[in-house]
Amino acid sequence: MFKFHQVKHIFEILDKMRCLRKRSAVSFLGVLVIFLLFMNLYIEDSYVLEGDKQLVRETSIHQLNPERYVHTFKYLSNFSGTINITYRYLAVMPFQRKRFLTIGLSSVRRKKGNYLLETIKSIFEQSSYEELKEISVVVHLADFNSSWREVMVQDITQKFAHHIIAGRLMVIHAPEEYYPILNGLKRNYNDPEDRVRFRSKQNVDYAFLLNFCANISDYYVMLEDDVRCSKNFLTTIKKVITSLQGTYWVTLEFSKLGYIGKLYHSHDLPRLAHFLLMFYQEMPCDWLLTHFRGLLAQKNVIRFKPSLFQHMGYYSSYKGTENKLKDDDFEEELFDIPDNPPASLYTNMSVFENYDASKAYSSVDGYFWGKPPSTGDVFVIIFENPTIIKKIKVNTGTEDRQNDILHHGALDVGGYIRYFKQNRQCITYIRLGEFKNGNFEVSDVNQKIPFDIHCMRIHVTKTQKEWLIIRSISIWTS
């Protein structure tokens, strides 16, 4: 039922839009079309409900309190459908099949510099022919200046025509009439009005891009329009996802900067799009993403190192100001990335706080940290499937805690799984070697072991006074 106060509110919005855009005259037909568009957005598609808008006004200036907004987010979680927007297709061939990964870019006109073409080029040049079959790139030209969009479309189609024809590159635009009010917004953090407008519009730009990409692939990664990619980044992303199989996650981070290299399940994109729209004026998008992750019960950041994406822009898209941010964990050429097949981990050592066993085996930032181990203590990896292993590498200790290494230990591999109650265990082990200075590495394992490996065990051979950090466990399969 379309209530009176909703009609009144929409007309108030129309009146503001006429003033803010300084239009000398608007025809009755134009007003009617805009009115119907807003009816569609506000009523049929639940774009911004009146109650949600009131909640946005009451949001804390400095943070979004998860406890305070949990009831609203539960409502938001029901937004599994996409938002009804009629996009303009600026350069497109239909995607013929669902792919593994969609890469999303949103770009606006810059006062100084333009890096979009270099970013697109890096995506394609750093991918192998086989990897190109599994990716889709969607570019949202989000500037309202039609002349700029026409020039960019011309440049993109000239340089990347074969990728467009192959159905792996699409250029779109969300029309201005679908955007909420972008003037007179709350000045959180005492930002100037133009800064608030810029970051608020950017949230909506990203929301409309996410909304468009919801059903294109299994996974989605967000890049900015001034990014350089590492070689074969897709293969590395696949390995990380595989290593986290069975682990709950909402966001994986492949860069520590801004909204660069943030990976999602595609089925989460509609909710994320609605979330950005609901709080579009509150704070920058990268801050909102932290709240989104937390509200979906991923407490800790899961960040892969080395980073796969690097910020290369020198001038910001906001006023052309200098932006020299660089990710010092970025490596353009990644060599010898481990496979780390799916496995469950167990240790009888005393674990310190949340530095649990799984963090030593994952490719993401983190490590296992235990209290001083005793003779006979073990750290066990049980693979989901029998595995042919070529190489094993284990590192203990860190740069700032160089004495928290395994001073006396060995590494064993086992086969012939048996079930004891609800647990699987290997009944026989073969020793591959001893730790030296806290590290272990062995190659050609498949030539030394006559069976497929079910288990791998780090065995403490002598009690030590120092705590133990297992920084990384890396496994390469054949």
GROMACS .gro file of C-alpha atoms in nm:
model
  478
    1MET     CA    1   0.000   0.000   0.000
    2PHE     CA    2   0.150   0.328  -0.107
    3LYS     CA    3   0.109   0.552   0.203
    4PHE     CA    4   0.059   0.925   0.207
    5HIS     CA    5   0.385   1.004   0.388
    6GLN     CA    6   0.577   0.802   0.130
    7VAL     CA    7   0.419   1.001  -0.153
    8LYS     CA    8   0.498   1.324   0.031
    9HIS     CA    9   0.858   1.213   0.085
   10ILE     CA   10   0.906   1.127  -0.282
   11PHE     CA   11   0.776   1.466  -0.392
   12GLU     CA   12   1.014   1.630  -0.145
   13ILE     CA   13   1.300   1.436  -0.306
   14LEU     CA   14   1.186   1.547  -0.651
   15ASP     CA   15   1.178   1.906  -0.537
   16LYS     CA   16   1.533   1.881  -0.399
   17MET     CA   17   1.654   1.718  -0.718
   18ARG     CA   18   1.514   2.004  -0.924
   19CYS     CA   19   1.691   2.261  -0.704
   20LEU     CA   20   2.020   2.082  -0.673
   21ARG     CA   21   2.056   2.011  -1.041
   22LYS     CA   22   1.958   2.371  -1.122
   23ARG     CA   23   1.726   2.275  -1.399
   24SER     CA   24   1.540   2.571  -1.535
   25ALA     CA   25   1.228   2.375  -1.624
   26VAL     CA   26   1.106   2.020  -1.599
   27SER     CA   27   0.812   1.903  -1.802
   28PHE     CA   28   0.519   1.733  -1.640
   29LEU     CA   29   0.600   1.417  -1.835
   30GLY     CA   30   0.959   1.422  -1.705
   31VAL     CA   31   0.837   1.460  -1.348
   32LEU     CA   32   0.598   1.171  -1.397
   33VAL     CA   33   0.873   0.943  -1.533
   34ILE     CA   34   1.104   1.025  -1.242
   35PHE     CA   35   0.816   0.975  -1.000
   36LEU     CA   36   0.746   0.629  -1.140
   37LEU     CA   37   1.115   0.540  -1.124
   38PHE     CA   38   1.129   0.634  -0.758
   39MET     CA   39   0.810   0.440  -0.690
   40ASN     CA   40   0.977   0.136  -0.845
   41LEU     CA   41   1.295   0.181  -0.642
   42TYR     CA   42   1.126   0.258  -0.310
   43ILE     CA   43   0.826   0.030  -0.322
   44GLU     CA   44   0.861  -0.266  -0.558
   45ASP     CA   45   1.231  -0.335  -0.513
   46SER     CA   46   1.277  -0.233  -0.147
   47TYR     CA   47   1.564  -0.007  -0.257
   48VAL     CA   48   1.560   0.210   0.057
   49LEU     CA   49   1.263   0.157   0.284
   50GLU     CA   50   1.143   0.447   0.495
   51GLY     CA   51   1.232   0.266   0.817
   52ASP     CA   52   1.580   0.191   0.687
   53LYS     CA   53   1.632   0.554   0.589
   54GLN     CA   54   1.539   0.661   0.941
   55LEU     CA   55   1.786   0.405   1.076
   56VAL     CA   56   2.057   0.545   0.849
   57ARG     CA   57   1.995   0.894   0.989
   58GLU     CA   58   2.036   0.761   1.342
   59THR     CA   59   2.356   0.571   1.269
   60SER     CA   60   2.647   0.654   1.498
   61ILE     CA   61   2.878   0.916   1.349
   62HIS     CA   62   3.193   0.713   1.413
   63GLN     CA   63   3.091   0.350   1.375
   64LEU     CA   64   2.819   0.105   1.289
   65ASN     CA   65   2.735  -0.088   1.605
   66PRO     CA   66   2.670  -0.453   1.507
   67GLU     CA   67   2.458  -0.517   1.818
   68ARG     CA   68   2.245  -0.211   1.754
   69TYR     CA   69   2.182  -0.297   1.390
   70VAL     CA   70   2.163  -0.674   1.408
   71HIS     CA   71   1.784  -0.671   1.364
   72THR     CA   72   1.816  -0.455   1.054
   73PHE     CA   73   2.090  -0.673   0.912
   74LYS     CA   74   1.875  -0.982   0.963
   75TYR     CA   75   1.617  -0.805   0.751
   76LEU     CA   76   1.886  -0.710   0.502
   77SER     CA   77   1.999  -1.073   0.485
   78ASN     CA   78   1.669  -1.155   0.315
   79PHE     CA   79   1.774  -0.938   0.021
   80SER     CA   80   1.890  -1.231  -0.188
   81GLY     CA   81   1.755  -1.085  -0.510
   82THR     CA   82   1.921  -0.825  -0.729
   83ILE     CA   83   1.806  -0.464  -0.749
   84ASN     CA   84   1.594  -0.381  -1.052
   85ILE     CA   85   1.813  -0.145  -1.255
   86THR     CA   86   1.814  -0.097  -1.631
   87TYR     CA   87   2.183  -0.081  -1.714
   88ARG     CA   88   2.323   0.069  -2.030
   89TYR     CA   89   2.546  -0.175  -2.218
   90LEU     CA   90   2.831   0.029  -2.364
   91ALA     CA   91   3.046  -0.255  -2.499
   92VAL     CA   92   2.928  -0.610  -2.462
   93MET     CA   93   2.899  -0.959  -2.601
   94PRO     CA   94   2.681  -1.189  -2.389
   95PHE     CA   95   2.870  -1.408  -2.142
   96GLN     CA   96   2.811  -1.755  -2.281
   97ARG     CA   97   2.862  -1.952  -1.962
   98LYS     CA   98   2.917  -1.911  -1.591
   99ARG     CA   99   3.285  -1.870  -1.512
  100PHE     CA  100   3.500  -1.913  -1.205
  101LEU     CA  101   3.584  -1.550  -1.130
  102THR     CA  102   3.442  -1.209  -1.216
  103ILE     CA  103   3.672  -0.907  -1.181
  104GLY     CA  104   3.484  -0.584  -1.117
  105LEU     CA  105   3.615  -0.232  -1.186
  106SER     CA  106   3.435   0.097  -1.129
  107SER     CA  107   3.585   0.406  -1.289
  108VAL     CA  108   3.513   0.780  -1.299
  109ARG     CA  109   3.679   1.073  -1.475
  110ARG     CA  110   3.999   1.194  -1.306
  111LYS     CA  111   4.131   1.549  -1.307
  112LYS     CA  112   4.483   1.410  -1.347
  113GLY     CA  113   4.591   1.081  -1.498
  114ASN     CA  114   4.388   0.785  -1.618
  115TYR     CA  115   4.492   0.430  -1.536
  116LEU     CA  116   4.188   0.226  -1.640
  117LEU     CA  117   4.330   0.101  -1.970
  118GLU     CA  118   4.653  -0.004  -1.800
  119THR     CA  119   4.455  -0.191  -1.533
  120ILE     CA  120   4.252  -0.383  -1.792
  121LYS     CA  121   4.572  -0.457  -1.984
  122SER     CA  122   4.740  -0.593  -1.672
  123ILE     CA  123   4.448  -0.825  -1.597
  124PHE     CA  124   4.466  -0.987  -1.939
  125GLU     CA  125   4.845  -0.985  -1.984
  126GLN     CA  126   4.908  -1.145  -1.646
  127SER     CA  127   4.666  -1.431  -1.721
  128SER     CA  128   4.746  -1.743  -1.919
  129TYR     CA  129   4.526  -1.862  -2.206
  130GLU     CA  130   4.371  -2.126  -1.979
  131GLU     CA  131   4.309  -1.869  -1.706
  132LEU     CA  132   4.137  -1.633  -1.950
  133LYS     CA  133   3.874  -1.899  -2.007
  134GLU     CA  134   3.775  -1.877  -1.641
  135ILE     CA  135   3.751  -1.500  -1.590
  136SER     CA  136   3.503  -1.226  -1.677
  137VAL     CA  137   3.584  -0.857  -1.645
  138VAL     CA  138   3.306  -0.603  -1.589
  139VAL     CA  139   3.389  -0.232  -1.610
  140HIS     CA  140   3.136   0.014  -1.469
  141LEU     CA  141   3.192   0.359  -1.617
  142ALA     CA  142   3.025   0.542  -1.332
  143ASP     CA  143   3.080   0.904  -1.432
  144PHE     CA  144   2.770   1.100  -1.530
  145ASN     CA  145   2.959   1.283  -1.808
  146SER     CA  146   2.846   1.116  -2.131
  147SER     CA  147   3.128   1.265  -2.340
  148TRP     CA  148   3.391   1.109  -2.113
  149ARG     CA  149   3.212   0.774  -2.126
  150GLU     CA  150   3.203   0.780  -2.507
  151VAL     CA  151   3.576   0.847  -2.525
  152MET     CA  152   3.654   0.569  -2.277
  153VAL     CA  153   3.431   0.319  -2.458
  154GLN     CA  154   3.604   0.403  -2.785
  155ASP     CA  155   3.949   0.351  -2.628
  156ILE     CA  156   3.848   0.025  -2.460
  157THR     CA  157   3.690  -0.123  -2.774
  158GLN     CA  158   3.991  -0.030  -2.985
  159LYS     CA  159   4.244  -0.184  -2.748
  160PHE     CA  160   4.049  -0.485  -2.622
  161ALA     CA  161   3.810  -0.572  -2.906
  162HIS     CA  162   3.911  -0.939  -2.912
  163HIS     CA  163   3.838  -0.975  -2.540
  164ILE     CA  164   3.495  -0.817  -2.587
  165ILE     CA  165   3.419  -1.047  -2.881
  166ALA     CA  166   3.538  -1.346  -2.676
  167GLY     CA  167   3.281  -1.254  -2.410
  168ARG     CA  168   3.527  -1.190  -2.129
  169LEU     CA  169   3.503  -0.809  -2.113
  170MET     CA  170   3.188  -0.602  -2.066
  171VAL     CA  171   3.146  -0.225  -2.018
  172ILE     CA  172   2.830  -0.097  -1.847
  173HIS     CA  173   2.679   0.219  -1.699
  174ALA     CA  174   2.410   0.268  -1.433
  175PRO     CA  175   2.206   0.579  -1.525
  176GLU     CA  176   2.204   0.878  -1.293
  177GLU     CA  177   1.830   0.856  -1.225
  178TYR     CA  178   1.881   0.541  -1.017
  179TYR     CA  179   2.114   0.715  -0.771
  180PRO     CA  180   1.990   0.843  -0.434
  181ILE     CA  181   2.044   1.202  -0.321
  182LEU     CA  182   2.415   1.290  -0.321
  183ASN     CA  183   2.402   1.646  -0.190
  184GLY     CA  184   2.338   1.776   0.161
  185LEU     CA  185   2.452   1.450   0.321
  186LYS     CA  186   2.579   1.402   0.676
  187ARG     CA  187   2.934   1.529   0.724
  188ASN     CA  188   3.072   1.240   0.925
  189TYR     CA  189   3.434   1.275   1.042
  190ASN     CA  190   3.404   1.647   0.961
  191ASP     CA  191   3.474   1.573   0.593
  192PRO     CA  192   3.402   1.859   0.353
  193GLU     CA  193   3.080   1.831   0.156
  194ASP     CA  194   3.249   1.745  -0.173
  195ARG     CA  195   3.445   1.465  -0.005
  196VAL     CA  196   3.125   1.323   0.147
  197ARG     CA  197   2.956   1.338  -0.193
  198PHE     CA  198   3.251   1.165  -0.360
  199ARG     CA  199   3.274   0.873  -0.119
  200SER     CA  200   2.895   0.835  -0.095
  201LYS     CA  201   2.861   0.817  -0.473
  202GLN     CA  202   3.149   0.570  -0.483
  203ASN     CA  203   2.956   0.341  -0.246
  204VAL     CA  204   2.659   0.351  -0.483
  205ASP     CA  205   2.886   0.297  -0.787
  206TYR     CA  206   3.021  -0.019  -0.627
  207ALA     CA  207   2.676  -0.134  -0.516
  208PHE     CA  208   2.541  -0.114  -0.871
  209LEU     CA  209   2.850  -0.297  -1.002
  210LEU     CA  210   2.812  -0.575  -0.743
  211ASN     CA  211   2.443  -0.601  -0.825
  212PHE     CA  212   2.518  -0.650  -1.195
  213CYS     CA  213   2.784  -0.918  -1.131
  214ALA     CA  214   2.576  -1.133  -0.894
  215ASN     CA  215   2.516  -1.429  -1.127
  216ILE     CA  216   2.809  -1.422  -1.367
  217SER     CA  217   3.054  -1.649  -1.182
  218ASP     CA  218   3.121  -1.849  -0.867
  219TYR     CA  219   3.348  -1.585  -0.713
  220TYR     CA  220   3.396  -1.211  -0.744
  221VAL     CA  221   3.700  -0.992  -0.680
  222MET     CA  222   3.687  -0.613  -0.660
  223LEU     CA  223   3.968  -0.405  -0.804
  224GLU     CA  224   4.010  -0.031  -0.833
  225ASP     CA  225   4.080   0.129  -1.170
  226ASP     CA  226   4.450   0.193  -1.102
  227VAL     CA  227   4.586  -0.153  -1.022
  228ARG     CA  228   4.864  -0.381  -1.146
  229CYS     CA  229   4.821  -0.758  -1.117
  230SER     CA  230   5.070  -1.031  -1.033
  231LYS     CA  231   5.145  -1.308  -1.280
  232ASN     CA  232   4.885  -1.589  -1.287
  233PHE     CA  233   4.686  -1.433  -1.003
  234LEU     CA  234   4.385  -1.652  -1.085
  235THR     CA  235   4.580  -1.973  -1.026
  236THR     CA  236   4.696  -1.841  -0.688
  237ILE     CA  237   4.341  -1.742  -0.591
  238LYS     CA  238   4.221  -2.091  -0.680
  239LYS     CA  239   4.490  -2.247  -0.461
  240VAL     CA  240   4.396  -2.027  -0.166
  241ILE     CA  241   4.026  -2.110  -0.202
  242THR     CA  242   4.109  -2.481  -0.219
  243SER     CA  243   4.328  -2.460   0.091
  244LEU     CA  244   4.035  -2.301   0.281
  245GLN     CA  245   3.784  -2.566   0.177
  246GLY     CA  246   3.565  -2.650   0.475
  247THR     CA  247   3.648  -2.316   0.640
  248TYR     CA  248   3.384  -2.046   0.673
  249TRP     CA  249   3.476  -1.714   0.517
  250VAL     CA  250   3.300  -1.408   0.379
  251THR     CA  251   3.591  -1.202   0.245
  252LEU     CA  252   3.940  -1.303   0.139
  253GLU     CA  253   4.189  -1.020   0.095
  254PHE     CA  254   4.462  -1.028  -0.168
  255SER     CA  255   4.582  -0.674  -0.100
  256LYS     CA  256   4.595  -0.471   0.219
  257LEU     CA  257   4.496  -0.147   0.046
  258GLY     CA  258   4.146   0.003   0.019
  259TYR     CA  259   3.894  -0.188  -0.188
  260ILE     CA  260   4.164  -0.366  -0.391
  261GLY     CA  261   4.172  -0.746  -0.418
  262LYS     CA  262   3.872  -0.825  -0.196
  263LEU     CA  263   3.720  -1.162  -0.289
  264TYR     CA  264   3.360  -1.275  -0.225
  265HIS     CA  265   3.130  -1.563  -0.299
  266SER     CA  266   2.901  -1.437  -0.576
  267HIS     CA  267   2.594  -1.542  -0.378
  268ASP     CA  268   2.683  -1.273  -0.120
  269LEU     CA  269   2.689  -0.991  -0.375
  270PRO     CA  270   2.318  -0.894  -0.359
  271ARG     CA  271   2.336  -0.855   0.019
  272LEU     CA  272   2.659  -0.657  -0.006
  273ALA     CA  273   2.504  -0.431  -0.271
  274HIS     CA  274   2.203  -0.360  -0.050
  275PHE     CA  275   2.433  -0.303   0.247
  276LEU     CA  276   2.639  -0.040   0.064
  277LEU     CA  277   2.320   0.133  -0.047
  278MET     CA  278   2.171   0.132   0.300
  279PHE     CA  279   2.475   0.302   0.456
  280TYR     CA  280   2.609   0.480   0.149
  281GLN     CA  281   2.649   0.818   0.322
  282GLU     CA  282   2.800   0.692   0.649
  283MET     CA  283   3.162   0.611   0.568
  284PRO     CA  284   3.402   0.503   0.289
  285CYS     CA  285   3.340   0.168   0.123
  286ASP     CA  286   3.647  -0.007   0.265
  287TRP     CA  287   3.527   0.074   0.618
  288LEU     CA  288   3.178  -0.052   0.540
  289LEU     CA  289   3.324  -0.380   0.415
  290THR     CA  290   3.475  -0.445   0.757
  291HIS     CA  291   3.130  -0.415   0.915
  292PHE     CA  292   2.974  -0.637   0.646
  293ARG     CA  293   3.231  -0.910   0.712
  294GLY     CA  294   3.176  -0.887   1.088
  295LEU     CA  295   2.798  -0.895   1.062
  296LEU     CA  296   2.827  -1.216   0.861
  297ALA     CA  297   3.031  -1.367   1.148
  298GLN     CA  298   3.382  -1.359   1.002
  299LYS     CA  299   3.563  -1.202   1.296
  300ASN     CA  300   3.918  -1.192   1.168
  301VAL     CA  301   4.076  -1.062   0.850
  302ILE     CA  302   4.189  -1.341   0.616
  303ARG     CA  303   4.461  -1.189   0.403
  304PHE     CA  304   4.687  -1.371   0.161
  305LYS     CA  305   5.056  -1.283   0.142
  306PRO     CA  306   5.226  -1.192  -0.083
  307SER     CA  307   4.965  -0.954  -0.226
  308LEU     CA  308   4.842  -1.019  -0.579
  309PHE     CA  309   4.742  -0.663  -0.666
  310GLN     CA  310   4.931  -0.335  -0.641
  311HIS     CA  311   4.805   0.023  -0.642
  312MET     CA  312   4.981   0.202  -0.928
  313GLY     CA  313   4.793   0.533  -0.952
  314TYR     CA  314   4.980   0.847  -0.856
  315TYR     CA  315   4.682   1.084  -0.867
  316SER     CA  316   4.361   1.009  -0.677
  317SER     CA  317   4.022   1.009  -0.845
  318TYR     CA  318   3.920   1.259  -0.575
  319LYS     CA  319   4.028   1.607  -0.690
  320GLY     CA  320   4.344   1.469  -0.851
  321THR     CA  321   4.528   1.475  -0.520
  322GLU     CA  322   4.851   1.278  -0.485
  323ASN     CA  323   4.811   0.921  -0.366
  324LYS     CA  324   5.141   0.739  -0.321
  325LEU     CA  325   5.005   0.437  -0.133
  326LYS     CA  326   5.184   0.113  -0.217
  327ASP     CA  327   5.140  -0.242  -0.090
  328ASP     CA  328   5.484  -0.353   0.028
  329ASP     CA  329   5.366  -0.716   0.031
  330PHE     CA  330   5.304  -0.717  -0.345
  331GLU     CA  331   5.505  -0.950  -0.570
  332GLU     CA  332   5.452  -0.927  -0.944
  333GLU     CA  333   5.615  -1.263  -1.017
  334LEU     CA  334   5.500  -1.533  -0.778
  335PHE     CA  335   5.704  -1.851  -0.797
  336ASP     CA  336   5.644  -2.189  -0.644
  337ILE     CA  337   5.311  -2.123  -0.474
  338PRO     CA  338   5.221  -2.430  -0.262
  339ASP     CA  339   4.908  -2.637  -0.327
  340ASN     CA  340   4.818  -2.725   0.034
  341PRO     CA  341   4.540  -2.976  -0.039
  342PRO     CA  342   4.231  -2.977   0.188
  343ALA     CA  343   4.304  -3.123   0.530
  344SER     CA  344   4.208  -3.118   0.896
  345LEU     CA  345   4.466  -3.024   1.160
  346TYR     CA  346   4.519  -3.136   1.518
  347THR     CA  347   4.772  -3.068   1.793
  348ASN     CA  348   4.799  -3.167   2.159
  349MET     CA  349   5.015  -2.860   2.233
  350SER     CA  350   4.871  -2.580   2.444
  351VAL     CA  351   4.745  -2.316   2.198
  352PHE     CA  352   4.788  -1.948   2.284
  353GLU     CA  353   4.468  -1.743   2.242
  354ASN     CA  354   4.336  -1.772   1.884
  355TYR     CA  355   4.663  -1.873   1.714
  356ASP     CA  356   4.514  -2.211   1.627
  357ALA     CA  357   4.665  -2.492   1.419
  358SER     CA  358   4.482  -2.406   1.096
  359LYS     CA  359   4.665  -2.073   1.066
  360ALA     CA  360   4.997  -2.248   1.006
  361TYR     CA  361   4.861  -2.442   0.709
  362SER     CA  362   4.666  -2.167   0.538
  363SER     CA  363   4.815  -1.943   0.270
  364VAL     CA  364   4.676  -1.637   0.445
  365ASP     CA  365   4.842  -1.406   0.695
  366GLY     CA  366   4.877  -1.578   1.036
  367TYR     CA  367   5.054  -1.857   1.225
  368PHE     CA  368   5.020  -2.120   1.497
  369TRP     CA  369   5.151  -2.018   1.839
  370GLY     CA  370   5.175  -2.261   2.126
  371LYS     CA  371   5.314  -2.265   2.476
  372PRO     CA  372   5.643  -2.454   2.533
  373PRO     CA  373   5.606  -2.804   2.384
  374SER     CA  374   5.718  -3.125   2.551
  375THR     CA  375   5.876  -3.444   2.420
  376GLY     CA  376   5.617  -3.644   2.228
  377ASP     CA  377   5.390  -3.350   2.142
  378VAL     CA  378   5.259  -3.359   1.787
  379PHE     CA  379   5.111  -3.136   1.521
  380VAL     CA  380   4.916  -3.353   1.276
  381ILE     CA  381   4.772  -3.285   0.929
  382ILE     CA  382   4.519  -3.538   0.798
  383PHE     CA  383   4.441  -3.496   0.428
  384GLU     CA  384   4.086  -3.536   0.303
  385ASN     CA  385   4.212  -3.764   0.024
  386PRO     CA  386   4.531  -3.970  -0.018
  387THR     CA  387   4.790  -3.735  -0.167
  388ILE     CA  388   5.100  -3.770  -0.382
  389ILE     CA  389   5.342  -3.510  -0.243
  390LYS     CA  390   5.647  -3.375  -0.424
  391LYS     CA  391   5.780  -3.125  -0.173
  392ILE     CA  392   5.728  -3.022   0.191
  393LYS     CA  393   5.851  -2.706   0.360
  394VAL     CA  394   5.793  -2.599   0.722
  395ASN     CA  395   5.911  -2.274   0.881
  396THR     CA  396   5.894  -2.190   1.252
  397GLY     CA  397   5.954  -1.865   1.439
  398THR     CA  398   5.913  -1.508   1.311
  399GLU     CA  399   6.143  -1.211   1.261
  400ASP     CA  400   6.042  -1.053   1.590
  401ARG     CA  401   6.035  -1.385   1.780
  402GLN     CA  402   6.334  -1.567   1.638
  403ASN     CA  403   6.372  -1.798   1.938
  404ASP     CA  404   6.016  -1.933   1.921
  405ILE     CA  405   6.125  -2.207   1.681
  406LEU     CA  406   6.111  -2.584   1.700
  407HIS     CA  407   6.455  -2.651   1.846
  408HIS     CA  408   6.426  -3.032   1.839
  409GLY     CA  409   6.178  -3.201   1.610
  410ALA     CA  410   6.117  -3.429   1.315
  411LEU     CA  411   5.868  -3.466   1.031
  412ASP     CA  412   5.689  -3.793   0.957
  413VAL     CA  413   5.439  -3.901   0.690
  414GLY     CA  414   5.186  -4.177   0.727
  415GLY     CA  415   4.939  -4.394   0.540
  416TYR     CA  416   4.673  -4.653   0.614
  417ILE     CA  417   4.402  -4.455   0.787
  418ARG     CA  418   4.194  -4.612   1.061
  419TYR     CA  419   3.890  -4.469   1.232
  420PHE     CA  420   3.898  -4.435   1.610
  421LYS     CA  421   3.553  -4.331   1.731
  422GLN     CA  422   3.486  -4.020   1.522
  423ASN     CA  423   3.849  -3.941   1.437
  424ARG     CA  424   4.077  -4.060   1.159
  425GLN     CA  425   4.436  -4.152   1.243
  426CYS     CA  426   4.731  -4.299   1.062
  427ILE     CA  427   4.861  -4.617   1.222
  428THR     CA  428   5.209  -4.615   1.063
  429TYR     CA  429   5.457  -4.334   0.999
  430ILE     CA  430   5.787  -4.302   0.813
  431ARG     CA  431   6.035  -4.035   0.919
  432LEU     CA  432   6.143  -3.795   0.644
  433GLY     CA  433   6.399  -3.601   0.844
  434GLU     CA  434   6.487  -3.365   1.129
  435PHE     CA  435   6.433  -2.990   1.174
  436LYS     CA  436   6.743  -2.772   1.142
  437ASN     CA  437   6.747  -2.425   1.296
  438GLY     CA  438   6.369  -2.438   1.319
  439ASN     CA  439   6.308  -2.520   0.953
  440PHE     CA  440   6.239  -2.832   0.748
  441GLU     CA  441   6.244  -2.885   0.372
  442VAL     CA  442   6.246  -3.198   0.159
  443SER     CA  443   6.196  -3.256  -0.215
  444ASP     CA  444   6.113  -3.564  -0.427
  445VAL     CA  445   5.892  -3.705  -0.151
  446ASN     CA  446   5.697  -3.911  -0.406
  447GLN     CA  447   6.018  -4.093  -0.495
  448LYS     CA  448   6.103  -4.170  -0.133
  449ILE     CA  449   5.762  -4.284  -0.005
  450PRO     CA  450   5.607  -4.600  -0.154
  451PHE     CA  451   5.244  -4.505  -0.075
  452ASP     CA  452   5.001  -4.215  -0.109
  453ILE     CA  453   5.020  -3.998   0.199
  454HIS     CA  454   4.720  -3.970   0.431
  455CYS     CA  455   4.886  -3.788   0.722
  456MET     CA  456   5.180  -3.562   0.801
  457ARG     CA  457   5.314  -3.516   1.154
  458ILE     CA  458   5.550  -3.268   1.318
  459HIS     CA  459   5.693  -3.454   1.617
  460VAL     CA  460   5.861  -3.275   1.911
  461THR     CA  461   6.165  -3.484   2.010
  462LYS     CA  462   6.282  -3.281   2.311
  463THR     CA  463   6.113  -3.053   2.563
  464GLN     CA  464   6.197  -2.684   2.521
  465LYS     CA  465   6.151  -2.375   2.738
  466GLU     CA  466   6.065  -2.146   2.449
  467TRP     CA  467   5.718  -2.109   2.300
  468LEU     CA  468   5.663  -2.244   1.949
  469ILE     CA  469   5.549  -2.056   1.640
  470ILE     CA  470   5.480  -2.263   1.328
  471ARG     CA  471   5.475  -1.985   1.072
  472SER     CA  472   5.396  -2.183   0.759
  473ILE     CA  473   5.347  -2.536   0.634
  474SER     CA  474   5.372  -2.561   0.254
  475ILE     CA  475   5.296  -2.870   0.047
  476TRP     CA  476   5.340  -2.918  -0.326
  477THR     CA  477   5.154  -3.208  -0.491
  478SER     CA  478   5.233  -3.385  -0.816
   0.00000   0.00000   0.00000
